[in-house]
Amino acid sequence: MFRTLIATLLALTLAVPVAAQNSESGETSTGLSGQSGQLESILERQRALAEGGEQFNAGPGREDFDLNAVETGNISDVYREVRGGTEGAVRSSSRGPAAETMIQTGGMSWLQWREGPVSTYGGILLLGTLALLAVFYLIKGRIRISAGRSGVTILRFTSIERFTHWLLAGSFILLGITGLVQLFGRTLVIPLIGHEAFAPIAIAGKFIHNNVSWAFMLALILTFVIWIVHNIPSRVDWQWIKAGGGFIGGHHPPAKKFNAGQKLIFWSVILLGGSISLSGLSLLFPFEFAMFEKTFGWLAAVGIPVPTELAPQEEMQYAQIWHVIVSFVLMAIIVAHIYIGSVGMEGAYEAMGDGEVDLNWAREHHSLWVEEVEAEGRAAPPQATPAE
Ligand code: HEM
């Protein structure tokens, strides 16, 4: 009787974490039929033990497992192996790269990092950036067109450029909001609105996040292709940086289609956005890519002390933490970009609105680009619209 009870407890303890692990990893084998299959095998083992005839079998590869150890206390050795993350310490009926390690203690530090410093400092970075922009606006106000509007407009961005920009912007904003809801759901949103109300939000948010990511990746590739030629660093950028973008010396430094500040935005979007996409793909297809193990291998080769062998779960944990940290950095940069492209600067939004900007705005911020456009005869003829 006691033996049956212990066997039941042991079987349940082994089965539950495996089911939980599989559902986290997104494996499909834990559907109802999978669970009922597991339950069936547990009951079968119990019946065999109750009849006293059959030997308890811990699973393939553990034929040496001694049930008497449970009674003599040696089960702690097995448990220690399991706790320590030893691969294959106990075989489970589930399949998949993560199934060999039943308990991964490192998962706790990942959780603490995610809910602790990553969320805290990320939140501070985002709110801090918003606060700084608000202060900047209060002190400096809107950057005006010094010469006033000319009433003549010039085509700045074609419809393809605007479509790409808004695909990138729209998808990024959706990903940002749904990502933040996932990150702060348990700690901030649930205490405010409760589990019941949060559940549909979480499900919808996750669906949006997973699927809109494809639009973002597509827009990222398009952005790179259409604008790379205008974002190669040049000597003009150095002049722009020395003039602090116009804040030092009180005059607008010359710039081509994109100034040094915009090139910085472009490369941040491409590089950080690319990195977010790669770690996102790793999260979208769990255990398929071992990106961190490979990267750590390269770092270790140049003498940087990092672990070179990662358990499948650790690979996912690094991917998740990296995904969040880089996203926070890019979100902070983009918040500043949105500010300058809308309320922060007179005349800027139109470039992405209908594509036409005022000639005086263009001359002040992108003088060399205007010269190029005029030399090529691409400048739009003066329009009848009077200046504001
Ligand atoms: C509602 C939010 C946004 C507004 C109002 C906005 C506005 C603008 C404007 C007006 C420009 C053209 C500036 C010029 O004429 O020189 C621009 C360019 C650009 N935007 Fe946005 N944008 C927004 C969101 C985003 C987002 C979310 C991203 C990326 C994730 C992004 C990436 C870019 C890039 C890479 C450029 C070209 C480089 C630059 O001008 O900085 N934008 N945006």
Tab-separated table of C-alpha atoms and ligand atoms in Angstrom:
chain	number	residue	atom	x	y	z
A	1	MET	CA	0.000	0.000	0.000
A	2	PHE	CA	2.746	2.445	1.088
A	3	ARG	CA	4.755	1.383	-1.968
A	4	THR	CA	1.765	2.139	-4.224
A	5	LEU	CA	1.305	5.555	-2.629
A	6	ILE	CA	4.971	6.496	-3.072
A	7	ALA	CA	4.931	5.270	-6.665
A	8	THR	CA	1.840	7.368	-7.403
A	9	LEU	CA	3.405	10.468	-5.863
A	10	LEU	CA	6.657	9.922	-7.726
A	11	ALA	CA	4.920	9.342	-11.033
A	12	LEU	CA	2.822	12.490	-10.591
A	13	THR	CA	5.817	14.597	-9.574
A	14	LEU	CA	7.657	13.493	-12.676
A	15	ALA	CA	4.706	13.909	-15.007
A	16	VAL	CA	3.523	17.397	-14.008
A	17	PRO	CA	6.712	19.404	-14.649
A	18	VAL	CA	7.137	17.669	-17.984
A	19	ALA	CA	3.648	18.646	-19.070
A	20	ALA	CA	4.260	22.203	-17.868
A	21	GLN	CA	7.605	22.346	-19.636
A	22	ASN	CA	6.127	21.116	-22.863
A	23	SER	CA	3.306	23.590	-22.815
A	24	GLU	CA	5.849	26.393	-22.231
A	25	SER	CA	7.981	25.164	-25.078
A	26	GLY	CA	4.991	25.153	-27.341
A	27	GLU	CA	5.220	21.442	-28.081
A	28	THR	CA	2.046	19.998	-29.412
A	29	SER	CA	2.282	16.611	-27.734
A	30	THR	CA	0.583	17.833	-24.565
A	31	GLY	CA	-2.844	18.045	-26.058
A	32	LEU	CA	-5.686	16.201	-24.355
A	33	SER	CA	-4.776	12.912	-25.960
A	34	GLY	CA	-1.164	13.281	-24.766
A	35	GLN	CA	-2.289	13.915	-21.214
A	36	SER	CA	-4.748	11.071	-21.155
A	37	GLY	CA	-1.999	8.829	-22.541
A	38	GLN	CA	0.282	9.824	-19.688
A	39	LEU	CA	-2.453	9.299	-17.124
A	40	GLU	CA	-3.185	5.911	-18.604
A	41	SER	CA	0.435	4.837	-18.250
A	42	ILE	CA	0.575	6.081	-14.643
A	43	LEU	CA	-2.568	4.147	-13.761
A	44	GLU	CA	-1.195	1.089	-15.491
A	45	ARG	CA	1.977	1.235	-13.416
A	46	GLN	CA	-0.034	1.669	-10.240
A	47	ARG	CA	-2.205	-1.322	-11.073
A	48	ALA	CA	0.840	-3.472	-11.741
A	49	LEU	CA	2.420	-2.433	-8.461
A	50	ALA	CA	-0.812	-2.948	-6.524
A	51	GLU	CA	-1.045	-6.462	-7.879
A	52	GLY	CA	2.476	-6.857	-6.596
A	53	GLY	CA	3.647	-8.760	-9.589
A	54	GLU	CA	5.447	-6.206	-11.708
A	55	GLN	CA	8.642	-4.250	-11.103
A	56	PHE	CA	8.300	-0.425	-11.131
A	57	ASN	CA	9.992	0.955	-14.225
A	58	ALA	CA	11.197	4.548	-14.168
A	59	GLY	CA	11.379	4.635	-17.939
A	60	PRO	CA	13.677	3.690	-20.788
A	61	GLY	CA	17.317	4.185	-19.856
A	62	ARG	CA	16.565	3.955	-16.119
A	63	GLU	CA	16.035	0.223	-15.802
A	64	ASP	CA	18.484	0.364	-12.878
A	65	PHE	CA	16.109	2.673	-11.005
A	66	ASP	CA	15.490	1.064	-7.639
A	67	LEU	CA	12.125	1.774	-6.116
A	68	ASN	CA	13.482	0.612	-2.764
A	69	ALA	CA	15.652	3.723	-2.893
A	70	VAL	CA	12.473	5.674	-2.369
A	71	GLU	CA	11.922	3.907	0.908
A	72	THR	CA	15.541	3.923	2.039
A	73	GLY	CA	15.909	7.616	1.345
A	74	ASN	CA	18.272	7.359	-1.661
A	75	ILE	CA	15.686	8.996	-3.845
A	76	SER	CA	17.341	12.230	-2.756
A	77	ASP	CA	20.299	11.275	-4.988
A	78	VAL	CA	18.005	11.030	-7.977
A	79	TYR	CA	16.256	14.234	-6.989
A	80	ARG	CA	19.605	15.988	-6.594
A	81	GLU	CA	20.492	14.989	-10.156
A	82	VAL	CA	17.123	16.210	-11.385
A	83	ARG	CA	17.425	19.509	-9.484
A	84	GLY	CA	20.951	19.986	-10.795
A	85	GLY	CA	19.648	19.816	-14.331
A	86	THR	CA	21.535	16.592	-15.166
A	87	GLU	CA	20.417	15.545	-18.607
A	88	GLY	CA	18.638	12.211	-18.631
A	89	ALA	CA	18.583	11.931	-14.797
A	90	VAL	CA	15.038	10.706	-15.239
A	91	ARG	CA	13.543	9.921	-18.591
A	92	SER	CA	10.187	11.373	-19.362
A	93	SER	CA	7.704	10.189	-21.923
A	94	SER	CA	7.793	13.578	-23.647
A	95	ARG	CA	10.029	14.369	-26.584
A	96	GLY	CA	11.937	17.479	-27.600
A	97	PRO	CA	15.303	19.044	-26.829
A	98	ALA	CA	14.224	20.363	-23.425
A	99	ALA	CA	12.711	17.107	-22.177
A	100	GLU	CA	16.021	15.678	-20.951
A	101	THR	CA	16.390	18.339	-18.259
A	102	MET	CA	13.446	18.193	-15.917
A	103	ILE	CA	14.288	20.976	-13.473
A	104	GLN	CA	16.535	23.845	-14.515
A	105	THR	CA	17.380	25.910	-11.462
A	106	GLY	CA	18.775	28.707	-13.683
A	107	GLY	CA	15.178	29.343	-14.734
A	108	MET	CA	14.615	31.034	-11.387
A	109	SER	CA	17.383	33.568	-11.948
A	110	TRP	CA	16.007	34.209	-15.441
A	111	LEU	CA	12.598	34.927	-13.901
A	112	GLN	CA	14.155	37.203	-11.286
A	113	TRP	CA	16.087	39.092	-13.977
A	114	ARG	CA	12.993	39.414	-16.135
A	115	GLU	CA	10.719	40.654	-13.387
A	116	GLY	CA	13.491	42.529	-11.562
A	117	PRO	CA	16.232	44.643	-13.133
A	118	VAL	CA	15.208	44.165	-16.774
A	119	SER	CA	11.655	45.405	-16.209
A	120	THR	CA	12.678	48.064	-13.702
A	121	TYR	CA	15.548	49.638	-15.641
A	122	GLY	CA	13.727	49.216	-18.954
A	123	GLY	CA	10.709	51.032	-17.534
A	124	ILE	CA	12.928	53.756	-16.103
A	125	LEU	CA	14.669	54.178	-19.482
A	126	LEU	CA	11.362	54.553	-21.307
A	127	LEU	CA	9.694	56.855	-18.787
A	128	GLY	CA	12.962	58.788	-18.335
A	129	THR	CA	13.165	59.435	-22.084
A	130	LEU	CA	9.557	60.657	-22.132
A	131	ALA	CA	10.243	62.933	-19.151
A	132	LEU	CA	13.411	64.357	-20.772
A	133	LEU	CA	11.519	65.096	-23.987
A	134	ALA	CA	8.754	66.809	-22.038
A	135	VAL	CA	11.339	68.962	-20.222
A	136	PHE	CA	13.097	69.720	-23.520
A	137	TYR	CA	9.781	70.777	-25.066
A	138	LEU	CA	8.949	72.984	-22.086
A	139	ILE	CA	12.334	74.707	-22.236
A	140	LYS	CA	12.955	74.923	-25.983
A	141	GLY	CA	9.467	74.615	-27.419
A	142	ARG	CA	8.932	73.598	-31.014
A	143	ILE	CA	11.844	73.958	-33.422
A	144	ARG	CA	10.496	76.481	-35.906
A	145	ILE	CA	11.289	77.086	-39.563
A	146	SER	CA	13.603	80.093	-38.989
A	147	ALA	CA	12.732	81.768	-42.311
A	148	GLY	CA	9.038	80.926	-42.015
A	149	ARG	CA	7.131	78.877	-44.590
A	150	SER	CA	7.834	79.694	-48.229
A	151	GLY	CA	4.588	78.287	-49.555
A	152	VAL	CA	6.580	76.239	-52.043
A	153	THR	CA	6.845	72.512	-51.427
A	154	ILE	CA	9.293	69.903	-52.574
A	155	LEU	CA	8.784	66.117	-52.751
A	156	ARG	CA	10.741	64.531	-49.930
A	157	PHE	CA	9.487	60.931	-49.804
A	158	THR	CA	7.784	58.885	-52.539
A	159	SER	CA	4.711	56.785	-51.771
A	160	ILE	CA	6.882	53.637	-51.585
A	161	GLU	CA	9.108	55.290	-48.982
A	162	ARG	CA	6.074	56.435	-46.978
A	163	PHE	CA	4.385	53.038	-47.205
A	164	THR	CA	7.572	51.361	-45.948
A	165	HIS	CA	7.951	53.876	-43.139
A	166	TRP	CA	4.381	53.465	-41.912
A	167	LEU	CA	4.543	49.675	-42.163
A	168	LEU	CA	7.682	49.815	-40.027
A	169	ALA	CA	6.227	52.377	-37.630
A	170	GLY	CA	2.787	50.750	-37.302
A	171	SER	CA	4.178	47.274	-36.724
A	172	PHE	CA	6.825	48.528	-34.287
A	173	ILE	CA	4.274	50.439	-32.214
A	174	LEU	CA	1.956	47.393	-32.059
A	175	LEU	CA	4.868	45.139	-31.117
A	176	GLY	CA	6.020	47.624	-28.484
A	177	ILE	CA	2.610	47.920	-26.828
A	178	THR	CA	1.810	44.185	-26.883
A	179	GLY	CA	5.347	43.348	-25.751
A	180	LEU	CA	5.089	45.694	-22.773
A	181	VAL	CA	1.697	44.220	-21.859
A	182	GLN	CA	3.258	40.748	-21.825
A	183	LEU	CA	6.240	41.890	-19.788
A	184	PHE	CA	4.318	43.873	-17.214
A	185	GLY	CA	1.125	41.774	-17.287
A	186	ARG	CA	1.714	39.818	-14.103
A	187	THR	CA	3.348	42.599	-12.129
A	188	LEU	CA	1.321	45.665	-13.175
A	189	VAL	CA	-1.755	44.864	-15.255
A	190	ILE	CA	-3.203	41.876	-13.343
A	191	PRO	CA	-3.090	43.678	-9.959
A	192	LEU	CA	-4.995	46.549	-11.626
A	193	ILE	CA	-7.667	44.740	-13.651
A	194	GLY	CA	-7.572	41.151	-12.375
A	195	HIS	CA	-6.904	37.797	-14.041
A	196	GLU	CA	-10.304	37.505	-15.728
A	197	ALA	CA	-10.012	40.785	-17.593
A	198	PHE	CA	-6.344	40.282	-18.390
A	199	ALA	CA	-6.735	36.823	-19.965
A	200	PRO	CA	-8.337	37.945	-23.279
A	201	ILE	CA	-5.944	40.913	-23.470
A	202	ALA	CA	-2.976	38.583	-23.005
A	203	ILE	CA	-4.238	36.123	-25.634
A	204	ALA	CA	-4.980	38.878	-28.181
A	205	GLY	CA	-1.693	40.626	-27.377
A	206	LYS	CA	0.342	37.483	-27.894
A	207	PHE	CA	-1.451	36.734	-31.173
A	208	ILE	CA	-0.785	40.270	-32.431
A	209	HIS	CA	2.820	40.222	-31.244
A	210	ASN	CA	3.633	36.887	-32.896
A	211	ASN	CA	2.003	37.737	-36.213
A	212	VAL	CA	2.768	41.435	-36.619
A	213	SER	CA	6.443	40.548	-36.164
A	214	TRP	CA	6.454	39.382	-39.812
A	215	ALA	CA	5.275	42.816	-41.010
A	216	PHE	CA	8.045	44.431	-38.963
A	217	MET	CA	10.711	42.138	-40.397
A	218	LEU	CA	9.488	42.777	-43.933
A	219	ALA	CA	9.438	46.552	-43.341
A	220	LEU	CA	12.928	46.354	-41.852
A	221	ILE	CA	14.283	44.698	-44.986
A	222	LEU	CA	12.484	47.225	-47.242
A	223	THR	CA	13.769	50.157	-45.145
A	224	PHE	CA	17.302	48.842	-45.438
A	225	VAL	CA	17.027	48.405	-49.197
A	226	ILE	CA	15.481	51.794	-50.022
A	227	TRP	CA	17.483	53.980	-47.630
A	228	ILE	CA	20.897	52.351	-47.215
A	229	VAL	CA	22.319	54.494	-50.026
A	230	HIS	CA	21.396	57.710	-48.146
A	231	ASN	CA	22.749	56.483	-44.820
A	232	ILE	CA	26.378	55.765	-45.545
A	233	PRO	CA	28.444	57.940	-43.175
A	234	SER	CA	30.314	60.818	-44.841
A	235	ARG	CA	32.452	63.825	-43.874
A	236	VAL	CA	29.401	66.085	-43.920
A	237	ASP	CA	28.104	64.105	-40.937
A	238	TRP	CA	31.119	65.104	-38.889
A	239	GLN	CA	30.329	68.789	-39.512
A	240	TRP	CA	26.735	68.161	-38.426
A	241	ILE	CA	27.881	66.429	-35.227
A	242	LYS	CA	30.382	69.238	-34.414
A	243	ALA	CA	27.552	71.756	-34.762
A	244	GLY	CA	25.414	69.627	-32.418
A	245	GLY	CA	22.811	69.399	-35.169
A	246	GLY	CA	22.391	73.185	-35.076
A	247	PHE	CA	22.277	73.659	-31.295
A	248	ILE	CA	25.948	74.744	-31.139
A	249	GLY	CA	26.733	77.933	-33.048
A	250	GLY	CA	23.120	78.742	-33.762
A	251	HIS	CA	23.101	77.842	-37.472
A	252	HIS	CA	21.804	74.837	-39.377
A	253	PRO	CA	24.699	72.626	-40.490
A	254	PRO	CA	24.544	71.354	-44.083
A	255	ALA	CA	23.115	67.874	-44.670
A	256	LYS	CA	22.170	65.618	-47.568
A	257	LYS	CA	18.908	63.614	-47.603
A	258	PHE	CA	19.574	62.373	-44.064
A	259	ASN	CA	21.668	64.197	-41.469
A	260	ALA	CA	23.978	62.450	-38.976
A	261	GLY	CA	21.218	62.259	-36.334
A	262	GLN	CA	18.893	60.553	-38.785
A	263	LYS	CA	21.626	58.176	-39.904
A	264	LEU	CA	22.025	57.214	-36.275
A	265	ILE	CA	18.290	56.499	-36.108
A	266	PHE	CA	18.453	54.496	-39.346
A	267	TRP	CA	21.357	52.310	-38.163
A	268	SER	CA	19.794	51.850	-34.721
A	269	VAL	CA	16.593	50.669	-36.369
A	270	ILE	CA	18.435	48.310	-38.724
A	271	LEU	CA	20.916	46.856	-36.231
A	272	LEU	CA	18.818	46.802	-33.062
A	273	GLY	CA	15.662	45.938	-35.014
A	274	GLY	CA	17.599	43.140	-36.756
A	275	SER	CA	18.839	41.796	-33.443
A	276	ILE	CA	15.343	41.965	-31.938
A	277	SER	CA	14.053	40.072	-34.984
A	278	LEU	CA	16.646	37.303	-34.611
A	279	SER	CA	16.001	36.788	-30.896
A	280	GLY	CA	12.258	37.026	-31.649
A	281	LEU	CA	12.535	34.263	-34.242
A	282	SER	CA	14.315	32.137	-31.681
A	283	LEU	CA	11.399	32.708	-29.273
A	284	LEU	CA	8.839	32.087	-32.007
A	285	PHE	CA	10.411	28.716	-32.865
A	286	PRO	CA	11.589	27.395	-29.474
A	287	PHE	CA	14.753	25.272	-29.379
A	288	GLU	CA	15.341	25.593	-33.133
A	289	PHE	CA	18.281	28.016	-33.126
A	290	ALA	CA	21.225	27.949	-30.731
A	291	MET	CA	22.234	31.564	-31.417
A	292	PHE	CA	23.602	32.359	-27.981
A	293	GLU	CA	25.703	29.204	-27.702
A	294	LYS	CA	27.304	30.090	-31.053
A	295	THR	CA	27.793	33.762	-30.111
A	296	PHE	CA	29.213	32.829	-26.712
A	297	GLY	CA	31.540	30.389	-28.481
A	298	TRP	CA	32.967	33.284	-30.540
A	299	LEU	CA	33.253	35.511	-27.468
A	300	ALA	CA	35.016	32.772	-25.508
A	301	ALA	CA	37.426	32.323	-28.412
A	302	VAL	CA	38.598	35.940	-27.986
A	303	GLY	CA	39.023	35.460	-24.238
A	304	ILE	CA	35.709	36.769	-22.919
A	305	PRO	CA	34.652	34.513	-20.030
A	306	VAL	CA	31.171	33.302	-21.001
A	307	PRO	CA	29.611	29.845	-20.757
A	308	THR	CA	30.076	27.936	-23.985
A	309	GLU	CA	27.589	25.141	-23.380
A	310	LEU	CA	24.004	26.165	-22.811
A	311	ALA	CA	21.052	23.948	-21.965
A	312	PRO	CA	18.152	24.381	-24.432
A	313	GLN	CA	16.208	26.246	-21.750
A	314	GLU	CA	19.134	28.612	-21.101
A	315	GLU	CA	19.300	29.385	-24.810
A	316	MET	CA	15.640	30.469	-24.673
A	317	GLN	CA	16.176	32.458	-21.478
A	318	TYR	CA	19.083	34.411	-22.968
A	319	ALA	CA	17.031	35.031	-26.126
A	320	GLN	CA	14.126	36.382	-24.081
A	321	ILE	CA	16.241	38.671	-21.894
A	322	TRP	CA	18.174	39.980	-24.910
A	323	HIS	CA	14.945	40.526	-26.856
A	324	VAL	CA	13.545	42.670	-24.047
A	325	ILE	CA	16.705	44.685	-23.314
A	326	VAL	CA	17.372	45.583	-26.961
A	327	SER	CA	13.682	46.386	-27.476
A	328	PHE	CA	13.747	48.826	-24.560
A	329	VAL	CA	16.790	50.595	-26.014
A	330	LEU	CA	15.180	50.852	-29.468
A	331	MET	CA	11.852	51.974	-27.986
A	332	ALA	CA	13.611	54.806	-26.138
A	333	ILE	CA	15.354	55.890	-29.359
A	334	ILE	CA	12.096	55.699	-31.312
A	335	VAL	CA	10.183	57.724	-28.718
A	336	ALA	CA	12.717	60.518	-29.309
A	337	HIS	CA	12.349	60.047	-33.083
A	338	ILE	CA	8.558	60.261	-32.904
A	339	TYR	CA	8.874	63.452	-30.851
A	340	ILE	CA	11.146	65.173	-33.364
A	341	GLY	CA	9.108	63.904	-36.328
A	342	SER	CA	5.843	65.294	-34.914
A	343	VAL	CA	5.426	67.904	-32.161
A	344	GLY	CA	9.148	68.640	-31.781
A	345	MET	CA	9.805	70.221	-35.166
A	346	GLU	CA	7.643	72.415	-37.354
A	347	GLY	CA	7.315	71.122	-40.895
A	348	ALA	CA	8.828	67.661	-40.270
A	349	TYR	CA	5.700	65.498	-40.151
A	350	GLU	CA	4.563	66.497	-43.651
A	351	ALA	CA	7.535	64.609	-45.083
A	352	MET	CA	5.900	61.358	-43.998
A	353	GLY	CA	2.336	62.697	-44.193
A	354	ASP	CA	1.789	63.627	-47.835
A	355	GLY	CA	5.450	63.449	-48.795
A	356	GLU	CA	5.865	67.184	-49.561
A	357	VAL	CA	7.880	69.532	-47.339
A	358	ASP	CA	8.192	73.287	-47.360
A	359	LEU	CA	11.203	74.461	-49.355
A	360	ASN	CA	12.458	76.660	-46.508
A	361	TRP	CA	12.286	73.715	-44.087
A	362	ALA	CA	14.192	71.591	-46.589
A	363	ARG	CA	16.839	74.306	-47.125
A	364	GLU	CA	17.366	74.722	-43.385
A	365	HIS	CA	17.651	71.026	-42.523
A	366	HIS	CA	18.866	69.375	-45.730
A	367	SER	CA	20.553	72.101	-47.796
A	368	LEU	CA	22.825	69.778	-49.789
A	369	TRP	CA	19.898	67.498	-50.632
A	370	VAL	CA	17.858	70.452	-51.947
A	371	GLU	CA	20.814	71.475	-54.130
A	372	GLU	CA	20.985	67.935	-55.534
A	373	VAL	CA	17.249	67.819	-56.226
A	374	GLU	CA	17.271	71.243	-57.899
A	375	ALA	CA	20.335	70.351	-59.971
A	376	GLU	CA	18.537	67.237	-61.203
A	377	GLY	CA	15.428	69.299	-61.940
A	378	ARG	CA	13.343	67.115	-59.581
A	379	ALA	CA	12.098	69.994	-57.439
A	380	ALA	CA	8.340	70.480	-57.674
A	381	PRO	CA	7.210	73.725	-59.364
A	382	PRO	CA	6.140	76.478	-56.939
A	383	GLN	CA	2.646	75.811	-55.633
A	384	ALA	CA	-0.206	78.195	-55.289
A	385	THR	CA	-0.689	77.408	-51.580
A	386	PRO	CA	0.210	80.554	-49.621
A	387	ALA	CA	2.514	80.319	-46.622
A	388	GLU	CA	0.809	79.835	-43.195
B	1	HEM	C1	3.954	57.770	-35.171
B	1	HEM	C2	5.208	57.702	-35.140
B	1	HEM	C3	6.209	58.246	-36.132
B	1	HEM	C4	6.268	59.485	-36.717
B	1	HEM	C5	5.313	60.647	-36.546
B	1	HEM	C6	7.419	59.468	-37.570
B	1	HEM	C7	7.830	60.513	-38.373
B	1	HEM	C8	8.883	60.490	-39.240
B	1	HEM	C9	9.240	61.537	-40.140
B	1	HEM	C10	8.515	62.867	-40.271
B	1	HEM	C11	10.338	61.157	-40.828
B	1	HEM	C12	11.069	61.921	-41.926
B	1	HEM	C13	12.031	62.931	-41.375
B	1	HEM	C14	12.622	63.707	-42.496
B	1	HEM	O1	11.886	64.238	-43.321
B	1	HEM	O2	13.828	63.836	-42.572
B	1	HEM	C15	10.681	59.828	-40.365
B	1	HEM	C16	11.759	59.095	-40.799
B	1	HEM	C17	12.115	57.863	-40.318
B	1	HEM	N1	11.395	57.101	-39.421
B	1	HEM	FE1	9.730	57.673	-38.456
B	1	HEM	N2	8.047	58.271	-37.451
B	1	HEM	C18	7.323	57.483	-36.586
B	1	HEM	C19	7.627	56.196	-36.175
B	1	HEM	C20	8.732	55.496	-36.570
B	1	HEM	C21	9.067	54.204	-36.100
B	1	HEM	C22	8.273	53.418	-35.049
B	1	HEM	C23	10.220	53.832	-36.709
B	1	HEM	C24	11.025	52.585	-36.559
B	1	HEM	C25	10.798	51.591	-35.806
B	1	HEM	C26	10.606	54.916	-37.577
B	1	HEM	C27	11.736	54.906	-38.358
B	1	HEM	C28	12.097	55.949	-39.191
B	1	HEM	C29	13.327	55.963	-39.961
B	1	HEM	C30	14.386	54.870	-39.974
B	1	HEM	C31	13.330	57.160	-40.648
B	1	HEM	C32	14.444	57.691	-41.574
B	1	HEM	C33	15.542	58.296	-40.767
B	1	HEM	C34	15.074	59.499	-39.989
B	1	HEM	O3	14.450	60.392	-40.569
B	1	HEM	O4	15.341	59.542	-38.795
B	1	HEM	N3	9.670	55.901	-37.471
B	1	HEM	N4	9.779	59.453	-39.406
